[in-house]
C-alpha cells in the first residue's frame, strides 16, 4: 500500500477526536483486508452512538460504511482525497457527514416503522 504512515496516523487521530466529541467509550479496531476486486485497504472500525462504522482506506481515498446495531449497512460515504492529512478535505467532510447521519438515525424510529409495516401486512390498523 502506498498510504503514508503519517496520513493513516492523522486519520486515526481525527476519528479519535470526533469520537471524543460524541463521548464514545469504544475502541478503534484497525486491520488490513482485501475487497471483492482483490484491492488491499486499511480497515478501521468503531462504534458510534446509534450504530457502527467501518472506514476503508485505499491508496487515494476510501469509504465510510454505517451499520445499524444489527449489522445492516445503511449508508456509504465515499471520499477521494489524494492527501488524506488535509483537514479541509473530503475525508474530514465525509467523517462529519457520518457523525451527522449517526445523530439523525434513531433505531427506535426504524423499529416503530417496521412494526407499522408488520401490522399493515396483516390487515391491522393503528388507532391513535
PDB file of C-alpha atoms in Angstrom:
ATOM      1  CA  UNK A   1       0.000   0.000   0.000  1.00  0.00           C
ATOM      2  CA  UNK A   2       1.274   3.444  -0.789  1.00  0.00           C
ATOM      3  CA  UNK A   3      -0.567   5.231   2.010  1.00  0.00           C
ATOM      4  CA  UNK A   4       1.891   7.159   4.127  1.00  0.00           C
ATOM      5  CA  UNK A   5       2.039   6.166   7.771  1.00  0.00           C
ATOM      6  CA  UNK A   6       1.660   9.805   8.815  1.00  0.00           C
ATOM      7  CA  UNK A   7      -1.559  10.044   6.787  1.00  0.00           C
ATOM      8  CA  UNK A   8      -3.028   6.996   8.497  1.00  0.00           C
ATOM      9  CA  UNK A   9      -1.919   8.276  11.910  1.00  0.00           C
ATOM     10  CA  UNK A  10      -3.614  11.601  11.157  1.00  0.00           C
ATOM     11  CA  UNK A  11      -6.837   9.820  10.174  1.00  0.00           C
ATOM     12  CA  UNK A  12      -6.798   7.747  13.366  1.00  0.00           C
ATOM     13  CA  UNK A  13      -6.282  10.937  15.392  1.00  0.00           C
ATOM     14  CA  UNK A  14      -9.159  12.653  13.568  1.00  0.00           C
ATOM     15  CA  UNK A  15     -11.512   9.717  14.208  1.00  0.00           C
ATOM     16  CA  UNK A  16     -10.469   9.609  17.886  1.00  0.00           C
ATOM     17  CA  UNK A  17     -11.077  13.363  18.239  1.00  0.00           C
ATOM     18  CA  UNK A  18     -14.561  13.088  16.777  1.00  0.00           C
ATOM     19  CA  UNK A  19     -15.358  10.062  18.926  1.00  0.00           C
ATOM     20  CA  UNK A  20     -14.312  12.119  21.953  1.00  0.00           C
ATOM     21  CA  UNK A  21     -16.777  14.814  20.890  1.00  0.00           C
ATOM     22  CA  UNK A  22     -19.640  12.313  20.951  1.00  0.00           C
ATOM     23  CA  UNK A  23     -18.429  10.667  24.177  1.00  0.00           C
ATOM     24  CA  UNK A  24     -17.757   7.266  22.651  1.00  0.00           C
ATOM     25  CA  UNK A  25     -16.028   4.912  25.072  1.00  0.00           C
ATOM     26  CA  UNK A  26     -15.469   2.223  22.458  1.00  0.00           C
ATOM     27  CA  UNK A  27     -12.056   1.401  20.973  1.00  0.00           C
ATOM     28  CA  UNK A  28     -10.896   1.705  17.393  1.00  0.00           C
ATOM     29  CA  UNK A  29     -10.119  -1.617  15.721  1.00  0.00           C
ATOM     30  CA  UNK A  30      -7.519  -1.465  12.955  1.00  0.00           C
ATOM     31  CA  UNK A  31      -6.723  -4.207  10.440  1.00  0.00           C
ATOM     32  CA  UNK A  32      -5.968  -4.776   6.769  1.00  0.00           C
ATOM     33  CA  UNK A  33      -8.192  -6.595   4.326  1.00  0.00           C
ATOM     34  CA  UNK A  34      -8.945  -7.141   0.627  1.00  0.00           C
ATOM     35  CA  UNK A  35     -12.163  -6.291  -1.178  1.00  0.00           C
ATOM     36  CA  UNK A  36     -14.036  -8.302  -3.814  1.00  0.00           C
ATOM     37  CA  UNK A  37     -11.710  -6.908  -6.528  1.00  0.00           C
ATOM     38  CA  UNK A  38      -8.664  -8.032  -4.514  1.00  0.00           C
ATOM     39  CA  UNK A  39      -7.640  -4.436  -3.705  1.00  0.00           C
ATOM     40  CA  UNK A  40      -5.997  -4.118  -0.314  1.00  0.00           C
ATOM     41  CA  UNK A  41      -7.156  -1.500   2.189  1.00  0.00           C
ATOM     42  CA  UNK A  42      -6.764  -0.454   5.805  1.00  0.00           C
ATOM     43  CA  UNK A  43      -9.935  -1.041   7.822  1.00  0.00           C
ATOM     44  CA  UNK A  44     -10.787   0.976  10.932  1.00  0.00           C
ATOM     45  CA  UNK A  45     -13.984   0.015  12.756  1.00  0.00           C
ATOM     46  CA  UNK A  46     -15.541   1.958  15.603  1.00  0.00           C
ATOM     47  CA  UNK A  47     -18.806   2.283  17.497  1.00  0.00           C
ATOM     48  CA  UNK A  48     -20.970   5.383  17.282  1.00  0.00           C
ATOM     49  CA  UNK A  49     -23.965   6.397  19.390  1.00  0.00           C
ATOM     50  CA  UNK A  50     -26.633   4.676  17.279  1.00  0.00           C
ATOM     51  CA  UNK A  51     -24.622   2.354  15.056  1.00  0.00           C
ATOM     52  CA  UNK A  52     -21.242   1.088  13.938  1.00  0.00           C
ATOM     53  CA  UNK A  53     -18.856   2.394  11.306  1.00  0.00           C
ATOM     54  CA  UNK A  54     -16.229   0.863   9.106  1.00  0.00           C
ATOM     55  CA  UNK A  55     -13.645   3.075   7.405  1.00  0.00           C
ATOM     56  CA  UNK A  56     -11.869   1.609   4.383  1.00  0.00           C
ATOM     57  CA  UNK A  57      -8.767   3.492   3.253  1.00  0.00           C
ATOM     58  CA  UNK A  58      -7.366   2.776  -0.202  1.00  0.00           C
ATOM     59  CA  UNK A  59      -4.425   4.458  -1.965  1.00  0.00           C
ATOM     60  CA  UNK A  60      -6.215   7.688  -2.919  1.00  0.00           C
ATOM     61  CA  UNK A  61      -9.391   7.730  -0.913  1.00  0.00           C
ATOM     62  CA  UNK A  62     -11.862   5.425   0.703  1.00  0.00           C
ATOM     63  CA  UNK A  63     -15.317   4.979   2.152  1.00  0.00           C
ATOM     64  CA  UNK A  64     -17.174   5.126   5.428  1.00  0.00           C
ATOM     65  CA  UNK A  65     -19.839   2.464   5.922  1.00  0.00           C
ATOM     66  CA  UNK A  66     -22.561   2.936   8.536  1.00  0.00           C
ATOM     67  CA  UNK A  67     -24.216  -0.151  10.020  1.00  0.00           C
ATOM     68  CA  UNK A  68     -27.104  -0.309  12.451  1.00  0.00           C
ATOM     69  CA  UNK A  69     -26.555  -2.289  15.653  1.00  0.00           C
ATOM     70  CA  UNK A  70     -27.891  -5.416  13.907  1.00  0.00           C
ATOM     71  CA  UNK A  71     -25.150  -5.169  11.270  1.00  0.00           C
ATOM     72  CA  UNK A  72     -27.293  -3.925   8.357  1.00  0.00           C
ATOM     73  CA  UNK A  73     -25.440  -1.466   6.078  1.00  0.00           C
ATOM     74  CA  UNK A  74     -27.477   1.753   5.971  1.00  0.00           C
ATOM     75  CA  UNK A  75     -25.120   4.318   4.448  1.00  0.00           C
ATOM     76  CA  UNK A  76     -21.924   4.611   2.433  1.00  0.00           C
ATOM     77  CA  UNK A  77     -19.989   7.874   2.205  1.00  0.00           C
ATOM     78  CA  UNK A  78     -17.057   7.989  -0.213  1.00  0.00           C
ATOM     79  CA  UNK A  79     -14.112  10.378  -0.176  1.00  0.00           C
ATOM     80  CA  UNK A  80     -11.375  10.780  -2.759  1.00  0.00           C
ATOM     81  CA  UNK A  81      -8.596  12.743  -1.100  1.00  0.00           C
ATOM     82  CA  UNK A  82      -5.180  12.352  -2.620  1.00  0.00           C
ATOM     83  CA  UNK A  83      -3.848  13.997   0.545  1.00  0.00           C
ATOM     84  CA  UNK A  84      -5.615  12.336   3.484  1.00  0.00           C
ATOM     85  CA  UNK A  85      -3.997  14.701   6.000  1.00  0.00           C
ATOM     86  CA  UNK A  86      -5.786  17.790   4.601  1.00  0.00           C
ATOM     87  CA  UNK A  87      -8.073  18.925   7.428  1.00  0.00           C
ATOM     88  CA  UNK A  88     -10.362  20.745   4.990  1.00  0.00           C
ATOM     89  CA  UNK A  89     -10.515  17.864   2.540  1.00  0.00           C
ATOM     90  CA  UNK A  90     -13.041  15.265   1.505  1.00  0.00           C
ATOM     91  CA  UNK A  91     -12.033  12.810   4.270  1.00  0.00           C
ATOM     92  CA  UNK A  92     -12.969  15.235   7.033  1.00  0.00           C
ATOM     93  CA  UNK A  93     -16.196  16.221   5.268  1.00  0.00           C
ATOM     94  CA  UNK A  94     -17.133  12.539   4.925  1.00  0.00           C
ATOM     95  CA  UNK A  95     -16.352  11.910   8.602  1.00  0.00           C
ATOM     96  CA  UNK A  96     -18.546  14.841   9.654  1.00  0.00           C
ATOM     97  CA  UNK A  97     -21.346  13.567   7.382  1.00  0.00           C
ATOM     98  CA  UNK A  98     -21.048  10.150   9.046  1.00  0.00           C
ATOM     99  CA  UNK A  99     -21.363  11.702  12.524  1.00  0.00           C
ATOM    100  CA  UNK A 100     -24.417  13.701  11.379  1.00  0.00           C
ATOM    101  CA  UNK A 101     -26.017  10.551   9.921  1.00  0.00           C
ATOM    102  CA  UNK A 102     -25.477   8.787  13.252  1.00  0.00           C
ATOM    103  CA  UNK A 103     -27.060  11.676  15.167  1.00  0.00           C
ATOM    104  CA  UNK A 104     -30.104  11.706  12.881  1.00  0.00           C
ATOM    105  CA  UNK A 105     -30.519   7.926  12.808  1.00  0.00           C
ATOM    106  CA  UNK A 106     -32.731   6.574  15.558  1.00  0.00           C
ATOM    107  CA  UNK A 107     -33.035   2.797  15.980  1.00  0.00           C
ATOM    108  CA  UNK A 108     -36.347   3.353  17.813  1.00  0.00           C
ATOM    109  CA  UNK A 109     -37.887   5.169  14.822  1.00  0.00           C
ATOM    110  CA  UNK A 110     -36.890   2.345  12.495  1.00  0.00           C
ATOM    111  CA  UNK A 111     -38.338  -0.231  14.891  1.00  0.00           C
ATOM    112  CA  UNK A 112     -41.630   1.699  15.020  1.00  0.00           C
ATOM    113  CA  UNK A 113     -41.801   1.879  11.217  1.00  0.00           C
ATOM    114  CA  UNK A 114     -41.154  -1.860  10.952  1.00  0.00           C
ATOM    115  CA  UNK A 115     -43.918  -2.637  13.436  1.00  0.00           C
ATOM    116  CA  UNK A 116     -46.370  -0.452  11.457  1.00  0.00           C
ATOM    117  CA  UNK A 117     -45.443  -2.317   8.282  1.00  0.00           C
ATOM    118  CA  UNK A 118     -45.955  -5.650  10.056  1.00  0.00           C
ATOM    119  CA  UNK A 119     -49.392  -4.582  11.283  1.00  0.00           C
ATOM    120  CA  UNK A 120     -50.382  -3.344   7.827  1.00  0.00           C
ATOM    121  CA  UNK A 121     -49.315  -6.605   6.233  1.00  0.00           C
ATOM    122  CA  UNK A 122     -51.758  -8.486   8.456  1.00  0.00           C
ATOM    123  CA  UNK A 123     -54.619  -6.064   7.711  1.00  0.00           C
ATOM    124  CA  UNK A 124     -54.433  -4.441  11.138  1.00  0.00           C
ATOM    125  CA  UNK A 125     -54.551  -0.694  11.635  1.00  0.00           C
ATOM    126  CA  UNK A 126     -53.270   1.518  14.384  1.00  0.00           C
ATOM    127  CA  UNK A 127     -55.651   3.905  16.148  1.00  0.00           C
ATOM    128  CA  UNK A 128     -54.296   6.997  17.897  1.00  0.00           C
TER     129      UNK A 128
END
